[in-house]
mmCIF file of C-alpha atoms in Angstrom:
data_model
loop_
_atom_site.group_PDB
_atom_site.id
_atom_site.type_symbol
_atom_site.label_atom_id
_atom_site.label_comp_id
_atom_site.label_asym_id
_atom_site.label_seq_id
_atom_site.Cartn_x
_atom_site.Cartn_y
_atom_site.Cartn_z
ATOM 1 C CA ILE L 1 0.108 -0.128 0.175
ATOM 2 C CA HIS L 2 1.592 3.068 -0.939
ATOM 3 C CA GLY L 3 0.454 7.304 -1.090
ATOM 4 C CA GLU L 4 2.788 7.519 -3.763
ATOM 5 C CA PRO L 5 3.358 4.831 -6.844
ATOM 6 C CA VAL L 6 6.863 5.872 -6.238
ATOM 7 C CA HIS L 7 8.647 1.995 -6.922
ATOM 8 C CA THR L 8 5.919 0.699 -9.833
ATOM 9 C CA PRO L 9 9.081 1.890 -12.119
ATOM 10 C CA THR L 10 11.887 0.077 -10.519
ATOM 11 C CA LEU L 11 9.545 -2.994 -10.208
ATOM 12 C CA ILE L 12 9.009 -3.582 -14.161
ATOM 13 C CA LYS L 13 12.712 -2.558 -15.196
ATOM 14 C CA ALA L 14 14.074 -5.041 -12.116
ATOM 15 C CA GLY L 15 11.585 -7.622 -14.936
ATOM 16 C CA PRO L 16 8.159 -10.112 -14.206
ATOM 17 C CA VAL L 17 7.205 -10.338 -10.983
ATOM 18 C CA SER L 18 3.762 -11.170 -9.408
ATOM 19 C CA TYR L 19 3.113 -7.456 -7.761
ATOM 20 C CA THR L 20 -0.177 -6.088 -6.805
ATOM 21 C CA HIS L 21 -0.483 -2.144 -6.370
ATOM 22 C CA LEU L 22 -2.658 -0.814 -3.302
ATOM 23 C CA ASP L 23 -2.442 3.710 -3.918
ATOM 24 C CA VAL L 24 -3.996 5.595 -0.976
ATOM 25 C CA TYR L 25 -4.952 9.216 -2.703
ATOM 26 C CA LYS L 26 -7.726 11.776 -0.924
ATOM 27 C CA ARG L 27 -10.824 12.852 -2.865
ATOM 28 C CA GLN L 28 -8.947 16.222 -3.418
ATOM 29 C CA VAL L 29 -8.514 15.092 -7.066
ATOM 30 C CA TYR L 30 -12.045 15.490 -7.676
ATOM 31 C CA GLY L 31 -11.170 19.338 -7.552
ATOM 32 C CA GLN L 32 -14.201 21.707 -9.032
ATOM 33 C CA ALA L 33 -16.042 18.640 -10.143
ATOM 34 C CA GLY L 34 -16.332 17.333 -6.243
ATOM 35 C CA LYS L 35 -19.633 18.598 -5.112
ATOM 36 C CA GLY L 36 -23.200 17.262 -5.475
ATOM 37 C CA THR L 37 -22.951 13.585 -6.367
ATOM 38 C CA VAL L 38 -19.429 11.597 -6.884
ATOM 39 C CA THR L 39 -18.808 8.825 -8.304
ATOM 40 C CA GLU L 40 -15.938 7.079 -9.102
ATOM 41 C CA LYS L 41 -16.956 8.372 -13.071
ATOM 42 C CA THR L 42 -16.320 11.898 -12.140
ATOM 43 C CA LEU L 43 -13.509 13.565 -14.240
ATOM 44 C CA PRO L 44 -11.535 14.833 -11.708
ATOM 45 C CA LEU L 45 -10.559 18.686 -12.509
ATOM 46 C CA PRO L 46 -8.076 19.359 -10.500
ATOM 47 C CA LEU L 47 -6.845 23.193 -10.017
ATOM 48 C CA HIS L 48 -4.920 23.554 -6.386
ATOM 49 C CA PRO L 49 -1.093 21.404 -6.799
ATOM 50 C CA TYR L 50 -2.201 19.345 -4.210
ATOM 51 C CA GLY L 51 -5.136 17.281 -5.299
ATOM 52 C CA LEU L 52 -3.255 17.857 -9.032
ATOM 53 C CA GLY L 53 -0.238 16.085 -7.858
ATOM 54 C CA ARG L 54 -2.732 13.285 -7.103
ATOM 55 C CA TYR L 55 -4.193 12.743 -9.647
ATOM 56 C CA ILE L 56 -0.975 12.661 -11.859
ATOM 57 C CA GLY L 57 0.059 9.889 -8.635
ATOM 58 C CA GLU L 58 -3.453 7.715 -10.032
ATOM 59 C CA ASN L 59 -2.378 7.873 -13.903
ATOM 60 C CA VAL L 60 0.444 6.631 -13.496
ATOM 61 C CA THR L 61 -0.545 4.132 -11.419
ATOM 62 C CA GLN L 62 -2.994 3.143 -13.968
ATOM 63 C CA ILE L 63 -0.221 3.741 -17.145
ATOM 64 C CA PHE L 64 1.580 0.640 -15.970
ATOM 65 C CA GLN L 65 -1.469 -1.597 -14.730
ATOM 66 C CA ARG L 66 -2.660 -1.428 -18.340
ATOM 67 C CA ARG L 67 1.285 -1.414 -19.777
ATOM 68 C CA HIS L 68 2.491 -3.905 -17.845
ATOM 69 C CA GLY L 69 -0.600 -6.365 -16.319
ATOM 70 C CA ILE L 70 -0.030 -4.715 -12.558
ATOM 71 C CA LYS L 71 -2.725 -5.819 -10.846
ATOM 72 C CA ALA L 72 -4.110 -2.562 -9.250
ATOM 73 C CA LEU L 73 -6.223 -0.679 -7.545
ATOM 74 C CA CYS L 74 -6.572 4.238 -6.517
ATOM 75 C CA VAL L 75 -8.654 4.421 -3.778
ATOM 76 C CA ARG L 76 -9.718 7.660 -3.783
ATOM 77 C CA MET L 77 -10.433 8.046 0.095
ATOM 78 C CA SER L 78 -12.663 11.717 1.633
ATOM 79 C CA ASN L 79 -11.682 12.797 5.109
ATOM 80 C CA VAL L 80 -10.229 10.837 7.288
ATOM 81 C CA VAL L 81 -10.858 11.602 11.638
ATOM 82 C CA GLY L 82 -9.427 10.915 14.332
ATOM 83 C CA PRO L 83 -6.105 10.726 16.502
ATOM 84 C CA PRO L 84 -2.286 10.752 14.554
ATOM 85 C CA VAL L 85 -0.568 7.831 16.428
ATOM 86 C CA ASP L 86 1.602 10.535 18.339
ATOM 87 C CA PHE L 87 0.915 13.549 19.310
ATOM 88 C CA SER L 88 4.157 15.001 17.115
ATOM 89 C CA VAL L 89 2.277 14.443 13.800
ATOM 90 C CA PRO L 90 1.382 17.345 12.333
ATOM 91 C CA ARG L 91 -1.668 17.057 10.952
ATOM 92 C CA TRP L 92 -3.336 19.840 14.420
ATOM 93 C CA THR L 93 -4.044 22.077 10.877
ATOM 94 C CA LEU L 94 -6.934 19.514 10.022
ATOM 95 C CA LEU L 95 -10.370 20.143 10.719
ATOM 96 C CA LEU L 96 -10.832 17.760 13.642
ATOM 97 C CA GLY L 97 -7.561 18.261 15.503
ATOM 98 C CA ASP L 98 -8.437 22.172 14.399
ATOM 99 C CA LEU L 99 -11.448 22.446 16.536
ATOM 100 C CA CYS L 100 -9.914 19.358 19.578
ATOM 101 C CA LEU L 101 -7.054 21.959 19.959
ATOM 102 C CA GLN L 102 -9.167 25.093 20.688
ATOM 103 C CA THR L 103 -11.982 23.075 22.423
ATOM 104 C CA VAL L 104 -9.346 22.160 25.251
ATOM 105 C CA ILE L 105 -7.173 25.024 24.736
ATOM 106 C CA GLN L 106 -9.291 27.586 24.493
ATOM 107 C CA LYS L 107 -12.666 26.511 25.336
ATOM 108 C CA ARG L 108 -14.524 27.203 22.395
ATOM 109 C CA MET L 109 -14.466 26.979 18.692
ATOM 110 C CA ILE L 110 -13.872 29.656 15.766
ATOM 111 C CA LEU L 111 -15.586 28.106 12.694
ATOM 112 C CA ARG L 112 -13.444 29.854 9.134
ATOM 113 C CA SER L 113 -14.879 27.963 6.675
ATOM 114 C CA PRO L 114 -18.836 29.070 5.766
ATOM 115 C CA PRO L 115 -20.565 26.444 8.370
ATOM 116 C CA THR L 116 -22.676 24.875 5.454
ATOM 117 C CA THR L 117 -20.107 23.412 3.574
ATOM 118 C CA GLN L 118 -20.236 19.616 3.485
ATOM 119 C CA ARG L 119 -17.364 17.324 3.731
ATOM 120 C CA ASN L 120 -17.152 13.450 4.003
ATOM 121 C CA PHE L 121 -15.634 12.645 7.392
ATOM 122 C CA ILE L 122 -14.494 8.537 7.762
ATOM 123 C CA PRO L 123 -13.618 7.512 11.235
ATOM 124 C CA MET L 124 -10.280 6.171 11.555
ATOM 125 C CA GLU L 125 -11.292 2.872 12.722
ATOM 126 C CA ASP L 126 -13.207 2.654 9.011
ATOM 127 C CA ALA L 127 -11.025 4.179 7.001
ATOM 128 C CA VAL L 128 -8.390 0.830 8.173
ATOM 129 C CA ARG L 129 -11.293 -1.982 8.308
ATOM 130 C CA ALA L 130 -11.729 -0.659 5.009
ATOM 131 C CA LEU L 131 -7.669 -0.601 3.535
ATOM 132 C CA GLU L 132 -7.394 -4.267 4.877
ATOM 133 C CA PHE L 133 -10.812 -5.448 3.530
ATOM 134 C CA LEU L 134 -9.513 -4.214 -0.031
ATOM 135 C CA ALA L 135 -6.241 -5.952 0.409
ATOM 136 C CA ARG L 136 -7.758 -9.069 1.203
ATOM 137 C CA ARG L 137 -9.932 -9.119 -1.866
ATOM 138 C CA THR L 138 -7.691 -7.616 -4.724
ATOM 139 C CA VAL L 139 -10.120 -10.428 -7.557
ATOM 140 C CA SER L 140 -13.243 -8.422 -6.560
ATOM 141 C CA TRP L 141 -10.966 -4.591 -7.294
ATOM 142 C CA PRO L 142 -13.007 -2.875 -10.234
ATOM 143 C CA ALA L 143 -12.227 -3.221 -14.111
ATOM 144 C CA ASP L 144 -11.160 0.248 -13.963
ATOM 145 C CA GLY L 145 -8.970 0.444 -11.210
ATOM 146 C CA VAL L 146 -10.873 3.438 -8.824
ATOM 147 C CA ILE L 147 -13.104 2.928 -5.437
ATOM 148 C CA HIS L 148 -14.086 5.270 -2.783
ATOM 149 C CA LEU L 149 -13.473 4.778 0.764
ATOM 150 C CA GLY L 150 -15.876 7.112 2.735
ATOM 151 C CA ALA L 151 -18.396 7.118 5.727
ATOM 152 C CA LEU L 152 -22.418 6.715 4.336
ATOM 153 C CA ARG L 153 -23.609 10.445 4.643
ATOM 154 C CA SER L 154 -21.430 13.715 4.746
ATOM 155 C CA LEU L 155 -21.944 16.156 7.329
ATOM 156 C CA SER L 156 -21.628 20.090 7.094
ATOM 157 C CA ILE L 157 -18.520 21.935 9.154
ATOM 158 C CA ASP L 158 -21.042 23.224 11.331
ATOM 159 C CA GLN L 159 -22.866 19.367 11.903
ATOM 160 C CA MET L 160 -19.416 18.628 13.143
ATOM 161 C CA ALA L 161 -18.268 20.883 15.535
ATOM 162 C CA ARG L 162 -21.858 20.684 17.385
ATOM 163 C CA ARG L 163 -20.498 16.051 17.314
ATOM 164 C CA ILE L 164 -17.554 18.055 19.079
ATOM 165 C CA ALA L 165 -19.093 20.374 21.274
ATOM 166 C CA THR L 166 -21.446 16.745 22.129
ATOM 167 C CA CYS L 167 -18.599 14.982 22.174
ATOM 168 C CA ALA L 168 -16.560 17.471 25.040
ATOM 169 C CA ALA L 169 -19.715 17.742 27.412
ATOM 170 C CA LYS L 170 -19.828 13.885 28.146
ATOM 171 C CA GLU L 171 -15.433 13.189 28.510
ATOM 172 C CA ILE L 172 -14.230 17.233 29.816
ATOM 173 C CA GLY L 173 -17.544 18.520 31.469
ATOM 174 C CA PHE L 174 -18.497 21.183 29.469
ATOM 175 C CA THR L 175 -20.382 22.526 26.177
ATOM 176 C CA PRO L 176 -17.825 24.991 23.956
ATOM 177 C CA PRO L 177 -19.591 27.768 22.536
ATOM 178 C CA ILE L 178 -19.343 27.535 18.415
ATOM 179 C CA HIS L 179 -18.179 31.024 17.092
ATOM 180 C CA TYR L 180 -18.314 31.897 12.801
ATOM 181 C CA LEU L 181 -15.908 34.511 10.998
ATOM 182 C CA THR L 182 -18.315 33.998 8.348
ATOM 183 C CA LYS L 183 -21.679 35.590 7.631
ATOM 184 C CA THR L 184 -22.922 32.319 6.258
ATOM 185 C CA PRO L 185 -25.958 31.542 9.048
ATOM 186 C CA TYR L 186 -25.165 28.018 10.387
ATOM 187 C CA ASN L 187 -28.230 27.187 9.441
ATOM 188 C CA ALA L 188 -28.560 27.913 6.167
ATOM 189 C CA PRO L 189 -29.361 25.186 3.490
ATOM 190 C CA SER L 190 -26.357 23.978 1.513
ATOM 191 C CA GLU L 191 -25.884 24.775 -2.195
ATOM 192 C CA ILE L 192 -25.107 21.318 -3.443
ATOM 193 C CA PRO L 193 -25.741 18.692 -0.890
ATOM 194 C CA LEU L 194 -22.504 16.489 -1.412
ATOM 195 C CA ASN L 195 -23.055 13.070 -1.771
ATOM 196 C CA TYR L 196 -19.815 10.205 -2.653
ATOM 197 C CA SER L 197 -20.498 7.912 -3.602
ATOM 198 C CA ILE L 198 -19.241 3.979 -1.682
ATOM 199 C CA ARG L 199 -21.866 1.852 -3.857
ATOM 200 C CA ARG L 200 -18.615 0.133 -4.942
ATOM 201 C CA LEU L 201 -16.968 -0.778 -1.397
ATOM 202 C CA LYS L 202 -20.248 -1.098 -0.597
ATOM 203 C CA ALA L 203 -21.387 -3.669 -3.501
ATOM 204 C CA MET L 204 -18.360 -5.529 -2.632
ATOM 205 C CA GLY L 205 -19.896 -6.976 1.440
ATOM 206 C CA PHE L 206 -17.746 -3.720 3.411
ATOM 207 C CA SER L 207 -19.542 -2.606 6.595
ATOM 208 C CA TRP L 208 -19.244 0.489 8.796
ATOM 209 C CA ASN L 209 -18.822 0.658 12.496
ATOM 210 C CA ASN L 210 -19.325 4.712 12.495
ATOM 211 C CA SER L 211 -17.226 5.713 15.283
ATOM 212 C CA MET L 212 -17.428 8.939 14.827
ATOM 213 C CA ASP L 213 -17.721 10.111 18.688
ATOM 214 C CA ARG L 214 -15.204 7.410 19.714
ATOM 215 C CA GLU L 215 -12.846 9.751 17.007
ATOM 216 C CA ILE L 216 -13.844 12.636 18.442
ATOM 217 C CA THR L 217 -13.374 11.868 22.249
ATOM 218 C CA ASN L 218 -10.052 10.183 21.634
ATOM 219 C CA THR L 219 -8.579 13.005 20.115
ATOM 220 C CA LEU L 220 -9.566 15.367 22.698
ATOM 221 C CA ILE L 221 -8.403 12.584 25.007
ATOM 222 C CA MET L 222 -5.369 13.662 23.584
ATOM 223 C CA CYS L 223 -5.132 16.796 22.711
ATOM 224 C CA LEU L 224 -5.851 17.182 27.011
ATOM 225 C CA ASP L 225 -3.174 14.669 28.650
ATOM 226 C CA ALA L 226 -1.161 17.526 25.670
ATOM 227 C CA TYR L 227 -1.653 20.406 27.287
ATOM 228 C CA ALA L 228 -1.884 18.373 30.834
ATOM 229 C CA LYS L 229 2.051 17.682 30.003
ATOM 230 C CA TRP L 230 3.311 20.417 27.251
ATOM 231 C CA GLY L 231 0.750 23.397 27.893
ATOM 232 C CA PRO L 232 1.982 26.497 26.140
ATOM 233 C CA ARG L 233 4.359 24.142 24.532
ATOM 234 C CA ILE L 234 1.578 22.436 22.938
ATOM 235 C CA PHE L 235 1.920 25.067 19.571
ATOM 236 C CA ARG L 236 5.266 23.854 19.286
ATOM 237 C CA ILE L 237 5.436 20.705 19.328
ATOM 238 C CA CYS L 238 3.035 20.259 17.271
ATOM 239 C CA GLY L 239 3.640 22.364 14.097
ATOM 240 C CA LEU L 240 1.114 24.808 15.234
ATOM 241 C CA PRO L 241 1.632 28.586 15.342
ATOM 242 C CA ALA L 242 0.229 29.375 18.385
ATOM 243 C CA GLN L 243 -1.270 32.885 17.646
ATOM 244 C CA LYS L 244 -0.792 32.836 13.808
ATOM 245 C CA SER L 245 -4.060 31.563 12.276
ATOM 246 C CA SER L 246 -7.304 33.914 13.003
ATOM 247 C CA ALA L 247 -8.958 31.046 15.441
ATOM 248 C CA TRP L 248 -6.246 31.070 17.953
ATOM 249 C CA ALA L 249 -5.498 34.780 17.666
ATOM 250 C CA LEU L 250 -9.185 35.879 19.238
#
């Protein structure tokens, strides 16, 4: 399992091999096309260098799949939520980590993005289980070599923040208030509901545990333990500038 198909050309040069390749990419390959109903057949339109780089990687994998008969699968994974393996892993600018840190340290959450923006959030437990599931079922991989890995339904940014607040009330004992930096009302309807299709994965027989609240709670606990241990040094350890973002400056 790779995030980039960097080893494929080397293996081809080495001679005939029996090789199965599973690449994991992010849904950012869709770019501006990642709205409304998104299936594996949706044409990617990546504009940001991050999404473009992932899409190029996918194409490299699929070229070697067609030319050299390598059995390969590109997994387009949605937004994984859950604590990193260690607090020092720099993933705290992502939504869940950012809001959990704000909850623990500032006792409130500030949303910088429009609260009605929708994302498909999949618990880390389900993401890991799904990758293991796919790795054991290579004979069932789609013929075009692409499959989505996401949750059963999408949530708005505001819905995610409210779930974090509910988990904080149970685990920490207080409900952090949510503040909005955009003029979009939190209860405004989403312009285009996001349907990140997981039909292919479901048809293969995968089942979801939907452990979202457990992943949120574990992330809150990691933040609590880190702040109790390091205090203000927590920002340097997790790689987050203490006063750089608008959320931390207020």
